[in-house]
């Protein structure tokens, strides 16, 4: 082979090598009542996808509030549970406190009364709502995907993985740096499908978690009843928001805060942000207006900046 041909073959090999390394390993997992998409770059990509699937299915069994076989049900029944389960429940209670009760991990009865577990949607009577509110039963639906994101990050950090992006049913968890230090670009779903194309940029390992009134809801007589409950009224939260996205280094915190800010609304949510230093947020109002706290790198549409 002539020198020139050899060089061409080498160049081709190099190119292929690069191309192979840049294709992520991918996996779709159905769990926690949603579809999850895992994309992992690096030597252990395939193995990491398998390990993450196992971990997700295990977490689904542990935290399923509707299953008598879950560790959560065991805890609720006063049976012994692992230290990890106790720790997560303690963290959930701390997040309830931090949000003044807007995030409440013990609203199982309420969500059940509205039919969101069974899919038999209905508007409960005021008496049923009152009964549900005074019977605290754990449901970690408001944080578990965020918690899962954090747990998967820990798993990835022990493998030969360059970077990953995990879409856990609307909760996005990034891991690692993109080549050249480019930010991850995460498109925010337009709550009303009216052509908003907002994109959040984040660097490194970060949770970008959205709570919205369009993810799970039913309509009756022209009224939309969605799945995020106001713990004070027992009705779906009605604080003028269509969605809230929280950007935070910790997945579980991001998830609890997204649910809480959705309940609190723009004004009280802004007050919580001002009193905090660990998260940023994007609020999309039911009338389409967008507000973002000053640390958010947002593009693709008009918005107002919330400053300190
Ligand atoms: P999603 O699970 O759709 O991503 P959220 O993180 O906001 O959205 O969680 C909503 C889920 O959390 C509900 O389906 C229910 O299981 C539970 N939940 C509803 N209202 C609250 C609340 N005020 N605090 C904590 N959990 C809640
Ligand atoms: Mg949440």
Short mmCIF file of C-alpha atoms and ligand atoms in Angstrom, two decimals:
data_model
loop_
_atom_site.label_atom_id
_atom_site.label_comp_id
_atom_site.label_asym_id
_atom_site.label_seq_id
_atom_site.Cartn_x
_atom_site.Cartn_y
_atom_site.Cartn_z
CA UNK A 1 0.00 0.00 0.00
CA UNK A 2 1.35 3.39 -0.94
CA UNK A 3 1.94 6.03 1.68
CA UNK A 4 -0.98 8.05 0.50
CA UNK A 5 -3.40 5.12 0.60
CA UNK A 6 -2.19 4.15 4.05
CA UNK A 7 -2.79 7.69 5.26
CA UNK A 8 -6.30 7.58 3.82
CA UNK A 9 -7.08 4.30 5.58
CA UNK A 10 -5.71 5.66 8.86
CA UNK A 11 -7.74 8.80 8.48
CA UNK A 12 -10.85 6.74 7.81
CA UNK A 13 -10.18 4.59 10.87
CA UNK A 14 -9.69 7.65 13.01
CA UNK A 15 -12.92 9.16 11.77
CA UNK A 16 -14.82 5.94 12.42
CA UNK A 17 -13.24 5.73 15.85
CA UNK A 18 -14.46 9.20 16.69
CA UNK A 19 -17.90 8.49 15.29
CA UNK A 20 -18.22 5.31 17.33
CA UNK A 21 -17.26 7.12 20.52
CA UNK A 22 -19.77 9.89 19.89
CA UNK A 23 -22.79 7.63 19.49
CA UNK A 24 -24.42 7.24 22.90
CA UNK A 25 -25.70 3.99 24.31
CA UNK A 26 -29.46 4.34 24.68
CA UNK A 27 -32.24 2.67 26.59
CA UNK A 28 -35.95 3.26 27.10
CA UNK A 29 -37.36 2.20 30.46
CA UNK A 30 -41.03 2.14 31.45
CA UNK A 31 -41.33 2.72 35.16
CA UNK A 32 -42.78 5.03 37.81
CA UNK A 33 -45.80 5.32 35.54
CA UNK A 34 -43.82 7.06 32.80
CA UNK A 35 -41.35 6.61 29.94
CA UNK A 36 -37.67 7.21 30.64
CA UNK A 37 -34.96 7.73 28.02
CA UNK A 38 -31.34 7.14 28.95
CA UNK A 39 -28.44 8.33 26.75
CA UNK A 40 -24.91 7.58 27.87
CA UNK A 41 -21.56 8.37 26.22
CA UNK A 42 -18.39 6.52 27.16
CA UNK A 43 -16.79 3.12 27.40
CA UNK A 44 -19.29 1.72 29.90
CA UNK A 45 -22.31 3.28 28.18
CA UNK A 46 -24.12 0.03 27.49
CA UNK A 47 -23.40 -1.44 30.91
CA UNK A 48 -24.47 1.84 32.54
CA UNK A 49 -27.81 1.74 30.72
CA UNK A 50 -28.41 -1.80 32.03
CA UNK A 51 -27.40 -0.88 35.57
CA UNK A 52 -29.61 2.22 35.51
CA UNK A 53 -32.58 0.21 34.26
CA UNK A 54 -32.13 -2.27 37.13
CA UNK A 55 -31.82 0.58 39.65
CA UNK A 56 -34.93 2.33 38.30
CA UNK A 57 -37.04 -0.83 38.43
CA UNK A 58 -35.83 -1.46 41.96
CA UNK A 59 -36.71 2.10 43.03
CA UNK A 60 -40.12 1.70 41.40
CA UNK A 61 -40.78 -1.39 43.56
CA UNK A 62 -39.49 0.33 46.70
CA UNK A 63 -41.50 3.53 46.36
CA UNK A 64 -44.74 2.43 44.71
CA UNK A 65 -47.34 3.99 46.99
CA UNK A 66 -50.15 1.86 45.57
CA UNK A 67 -48.44 -1.50 46.04
CA UNK A 68 -48.68 -3.45 49.31
CA UNK A 69 -45.33 -5.03 48.43
CA UNK A 70 -43.35 -1.77 48.45
CA UNK A 71 -40.97 -0.68 51.22
CA UNK A 72 -43.08 2.46 51.46
CA UNK A 73 -46.14 0.35 52.32
CA UNK A 74 -44.07 -1.55 54.88
CA UNK A 75 -43.02 1.73 56.51
CA UNK A 76 -46.60 2.94 56.49
CA UNK A 77 -47.61 -0.29 58.25
CA UNK A 78 -44.98 0.30 60.95
CA UNK A 79 -42.67 -2.46 59.73
CA UNK A 80 -38.87 -2.08 59.68
CA UNK A 81 -37.35 -0.59 56.52
CA UNK A 82 -33.82 0.08 55.29
CA UNK A 83 -31.79 3.08 56.42
CA UNK A 84 -32.00 4.46 52.89
CA UNK A 85 -35.81 4.43 52.96
CA UNK A 86 -35.79 6.17 56.34
CA UNK A 87 -33.32 8.76 55.05
CA UNK A 88 -35.38 9.57 51.96
CA UNK A 89 -38.54 9.96 54.05
CA UNK A 90 -36.68 12.25 56.45
CA UNK A 91 -35.46 14.33 53.51
CA UNK A 92 -39.02 14.50 52.15
CA UNK A 93 -40.21 15.82 55.51
CA UNK A 94 -37.41 18.40 55.54
CA UNK A 95 -38.49 19.55 52.06
CA UNK A 96 -42.06 19.86 53.32
CA UNK A 97 -40.79 22.14 56.06
CA UNK A 98 -38.61 24.16 53.69
CA UNK A 99 -41.59 24.82 51.41
CA UNK A 100 -43.93 25.72 54.24
CA UNK A 101 -45.98 22.59 53.51
CA UNK A 102 -46.58 23.28 49.81
CA UNK A 103 -44.67 20.12 49.03
CA UNK A 104 -46.37 17.49 51.17
CA UNK A 105 -45.20 13.87 50.82
CA UNK A 106 -48.27 12.50 52.62
CA UNK A 107 -51.09 13.35 50.24
CA UNK A 108 -51.75 9.79 49.05
CA UNK A 109 -55.40 9.81 50.16
CA UNK A 110 -56.06 13.06 48.33
CA UNK A 111 -54.51 11.97 45.04
CA UNK A 112 -56.40 8.69 45.41
CA UNK A 113 -59.71 10.50 46.04
CA UNK A 114 -59.29 12.41 42.77
CA UNK A 115 -58.69 9.14 40.93
CA UNK A 116 -55.12 9.90 39.84
CA UNK A 117 -53.80 6.51 40.94
CA UNK A 118 -56.56 4.38 39.39
CA UNK A 119 -57.32 6.56 36.36
CA UNK A 120 -61.00 6.67 37.43
CA UNK A 121 -60.96 10.45 37.60
CA UNK A 122 -63.63 12.18 39.67
CA UNK A 123 -64.23 15.32 41.70
CA UNK A 124 -64.48 14.19 45.32
CA UNK A 125 -67.10 15.65 47.64
CA UNK A 126 -65.97 18.25 50.22
CA UNK A 127 -66.42 15.58 52.90
CA UNK A 128 -64.17 13.17 51.01
CA UNK A 129 -61.54 15.88 50.62
CA UNK A 130 -61.62 16.70 54.33
CA UNK A 131 -61.32 13.01 55.22
CA UNK A 132 -58.32 12.65 52.87
CA UNK A 133 -56.58 15.71 54.31
CA UNK A 134 -56.65 14.39 57.86
CA UNK A 135 -55.30 10.94 56.96
CA UNK A 136 -51.59 11.37 56.14
CA UNK A 137 -50.30 8.50 54.00
CA UNK A 138 -47.00 8.65 52.11
CA UNK A 139 -46.83 9.19 48.35
CA UNK A 140 -43.44 10.30 47.06
CA UNK A 141 -44.74 10.82 43.51
CA UNK A 142 -43.68 14.47 43.77
CA UNK A 143 -39.99 13.71 44.34
CA UNK A 144 -39.20 10.19 43.37
CA UNK A 145 -38.08 10.84 39.79
CA UNK A 146 -35.76 13.57 41.03
CA UNK A 147 -34.43 11.30 43.74
CA UNK A 148 -33.92 8.63 41.07
CA UNK A 149 -31.92 11.10 38.96
CA UNK A 150 -29.56 11.73 41.87
CA UNK A 151 -29.17 8.03 42.49
CA UNK A 152 -28.38 7.36 38.84
CA UNK A 153 -25.74 10.10 38.88
CA UNK A 154 -24.04 8.32 41.80
CA UNK A 155 -24.16 5.10 39.82
CA UNK A 156 -22.67 6.73 36.70
CA UNK A 157 -19.87 8.28 38.71
CA UNK A 158 -18.61 4.80 39.54
CA UNK A 159 -18.42 3.72 35.89
CA UNK A 160 -16.36 4.71 32.89
CA UNK A 161 -18.88 7.15 31.54
CA UNK A 162 -18.02 10.48 29.92
CA UNK A 163 -21.43 12.06 30.05
CA UNK A 164 -25.10 11.27 30.02
CA UNK A 165 -28.51 12.83 29.66
CA UNK A 166 -31.40 11.08 31.34
CA UNK A 167 -34.98 12.05 30.62
CA UNK A 168 -36.93 10.60 33.51
CA UNK A 169 -40.49 11.35 32.43
CA UNK A 170 -40.03 15.09 32.07
CA UNK A 171 -37.33 15.31 34.74
CA UNK A 172 -34.06 15.85 32.92
CA UNK A 173 -30.83 14.89 34.63
CA UNK A 174 -27.56 15.75 32.93
CA UNK A 175 -24.25 14.20 33.89
CA UNK A 176 -20.74 15.36 33.02
CA UNK A 177 -19.42 17.90 30.58
CA UNK A 178 -20.14 18.06 26.87
CA UNK A 179 -17.01 18.18 24.67
CA UNK A 180 -15.56 21.67 24.53
CA UNK A 181 -17.46 22.69 27.64
CA UNK A 182 -20.60 23.34 25.59
CA UNK A 183 -23.74 23.62 27.73
CA UNK A 184 -26.53 21.05 27.64
CA UNK A 185 -29.60 22.47 25.92
CA UNK A 186 -32.90 21.40 27.41
CA UNK A 187 -36.12 22.33 25.67
CA UNK A 188 -38.99 23.25 27.96
CA UNK A 189 -42.33 21.81 26.97
CA UNK A 190 -44.82 24.47 25.96
CA UNK A 191 -47.71 23.93 28.42
CA UNK A 192 -50.38 24.98 25.93
CA UNK A 193 -48.67 24.00 22.68
CA UNK A 194 -48.77 27.58 21.42
CA UNK A 195 -45.36 27.62 19.80
CA UNK A 196 -43.09 28.60 22.67
CA UNK A 197 -39.60 27.22 22.09
CA UNK A 198 -37.85 27.98 25.34
CA UNK A 199 -34.50 26.32 25.93
CA UNK A 200 -32.59 26.17 29.21
CA UNK A 201 -28.79 25.82 29.08
CA UNK A 202 -26.98 24.12 31.94
CA UNK A 203 -23.41 22.99 32.41
CA UNK A 204 -22.20 19.78 33.99
CA UNK A 205 -24.30 17.61 36.24
CA UNK A 206 -27.67 19.21 36.89
CA UNK A 207 -31.34 18.39 37.41
CA UNK A 208 -33.89 20.29 35.31
CA UNK A 209 -37.30 19.34 36.63
CA UNK A 210 -40.70 20.53 35.46
CA UNK A 211 -44.09 20.33 37.15
CA UNK A 212 -47.08 21.31 35.04
CA UNK A 213 -50.84 21.19 34.82
CA UNK A 214 -50.66 19.44 31.45
CA UNK A 215 -48.83 16.27 32.49
CA UNK A 216 -51.75 14.49 34.11
CA UNK A 217 -55.24 15.93 34.16
CA UNK A 218 -58.87 15.42 33.29
CA UNK A 219 -61.53 17.85 32.17
CA UNK A 220 -65.08 18.07 33.41
CA UNK A 221 -67.60 20.73 32.36
CA UNK A 222 -64.78 22.75 30.83
CA UNK A 223 -62.66 22.74 33.99
CA UNK A 224 -59.18 21.24 34.02
CA UNK A 225 -58.36 19.18 37.11
CA UNK A 226 -54.67 18.29 37.24
CA UNK A 227 -52.54 16.15 39.53
CA UNK A 228 -50.66 18.69 41.67
CA UNK A 229 -52.64 19.25 44.84
CA UNK A 230 -52.93 22.30 47.01
CA UNK A 231 -52.45 20.75 50.47
CA UNK A 232 -54.59 23.48 52.07
CA UNK A 233 -57.67 23.29 49.86
CA UNK A 234 -57.45 19.67 48.72
CA UNK A 235 -58.11 20.85 45.16
CA UNK A 236 -55.65 20.97 42.25
CA UNK A 237 -53.30 23.90 42.82
CA UNK A 238 -54.66 27.04 41.20
CA UNK A 239 -51.94 29.65 41.63
CA UNK A 240 -51.92 30.94 38.06
CA UNK A 241 -49.13 28.72 36.76
CA UNK A 242 -49.13 26.30 33.85
CA UNK A 243 -45.65 25.00 34.63
CA UNK A 244 -42.60 25.54 36.79
CA UNK A 245 -39.11 24.32 35.94
CA UNK A 246 -36.48 24.10 38.65
CA UNK A 247 -32.76 23.87 37.96
CA UNK A 248 -30.78 22.51 40.89
CA UNK A 249 -27.69 20.37 41.48
CA UNK A 250 -29.71 17.96 43.59
CA UNK A 251 -32.47 16.00 41.81
CA UNK A 252 -34.72 15.33 44.80
CA UNK A 253 -34.60 18.96 45.90
CA UNK A 254 -35.36 20.09 42.34
CA UNK A 255 -38.37 17.79 42.16
CA UNK A 256 -39.83 18.80 45.53
CA UNK A 257 -39.31 22.48 44.70
CA UNK A 258 -40.95 22.21 41.27
CA UNK A 259 -44.05 20.72 42.87
CA UNK A 260 -43.99 23.26 45.71
CA UNK A 261 -43.47 26.31 43.48
CA UNK A 262 -46.37 25.15 41.31
CA UNK A 263 -48.57 25.19 44.42
CA UNK A 264 -47.17 28.49 45.72
CA UNK A 265 -47.40 30.49 42.49
CA UNK A 266 -45.14 33.23 41.12
CA UNK A 267 -45.09 35.61 44.08
CA UNK A 268 -44.57 33.18 46.94
CA UNK A 269 -42.33 31.06 44.72
CA UNK A 270 -40.14 34.10 44.08
CA UNK A 271 -39.95 34.73 47.83
CA UNK A 272 -38.77 31.15 48.36
CA UNK A 273 -36.14 31.62 45.62
CA UNK A 274 -34.92 34.86 47.22
CA UNK A 275 -34.51 33.06 50.53
CA UNK A 276 -32.51 30.26 48.87
CA UNK A 277 -29.20 29.83 47.11
CA UNK A 278 -29.41 26.37 45.63
CA UNK A 279 -31.84 26.65 42.72
CA UNK A 280 -33.11 28.69 39.79
CA UNK A 281 -36.61 28.56 38.31
CA UNK A 282 -38.69 29.30 35.20
CA UNK A 283 -42.37 30.06 35.76
CA UNK A 284 -44.82 29.82 32.86
CA UNK A 285 -48.13 31.45 33.75
CA UNK A 286 -51.50 30.19 32.55
CA UNK A 287 -51.73 33.34 30.39
CA UNK A 288 -48.45 32.44 28.66
CA UNK A 289 -46.16 34.96 30.38
CA UNK A 290 -42.74 33.63 31.29
CA UNK A 291 -40.62 34.64 34.31
CA UNK A 292 -37.12 33.33 35.02
CA UNK A 293 -34.90 33.88 38.04
CA UNK A 294 -31.71 35.76 37.18
CA UNK A 295 -29.40 32.74 37.23
CA UNK A 296 -31.24 30.89 34.44
CA UNK A 297 -29.68 30.78 30.97
CA UNK A 298 -32.88 30.86 28.93
CA UNK A 299 -33.33 31.41 25.19
CA UNK A 300 -35.91 30.97 22.48
CA UNK A 301 -38.59 33.33 23.72
CA UNK A 302 -39.52 36.45 25.63
CA UNK A 303 -39.41 36.44 29.39
CA UNK A 304 -39.06 38.69 32.41
CA UNK A 305 -36.10 38.32 34.74
CA UNK A 306 -36.70 37.93 38.47
CA UNK A 307 -33.84 39.49 40.39
CA UNK A 308 -32.87 39.48 44.04
P1 LIG B 1 -44.75 14.72 37.80
O1 LIG B 1 -44.74 13.54 38.71
O2 LIG B 1 -45.87 14.75 36.85
O3 LIG B 1 -43.44 14.95 37.15
P2 LIG B 1 -44.61 16.39 40.16
O4 LIG B 1 -43.17 16.17 40.47
O5 LIG B 1 -45.08 17.78 40.35
O6 LIG B 1 -45.00 16.01 38.69
O7 LIG B 1 -45.39 15.42 41.11
C1 LIG B 1 -46.78 15.29 41.09
C2 LIG B 1 -47.13 14.08 41.91
O8 LIG B 1 -46.81 14.30 43.29
C3 LIG B 1 -48.61 13.75 41.91
O9 LIG B 1 -48.92 12.83 40.89
C4 LIG B 1 -48.82 13.17 43.30
O10 LIG B 1 -48.43 11.81 43.32
C5 LIG B 1 -47.86 13.95 44.15
N1 LIG B 1 -48.38 15.24 44.65
C6 LIG B 1 -49.47 15.95 44.27
N2 LIG B 1 -49.56 17.11 44.93
C7 LIG B 1 -48.48 17.17 45.75
C8 LIG B 1 -48.00 18.13 46.69
N3 LIG B 1 -48.62 19.29 46.92
N4 LIG B 1 -46.86 17.81 47.37
C9 LIG B 1 -46.20 16.66 47.15
N5 LIG B 1 -46.60 15.72 46.28
C10 LIG B 1 -47.73 15.97 45.59
MG1 LIG B 2 -41.93 17.31 41.65
#
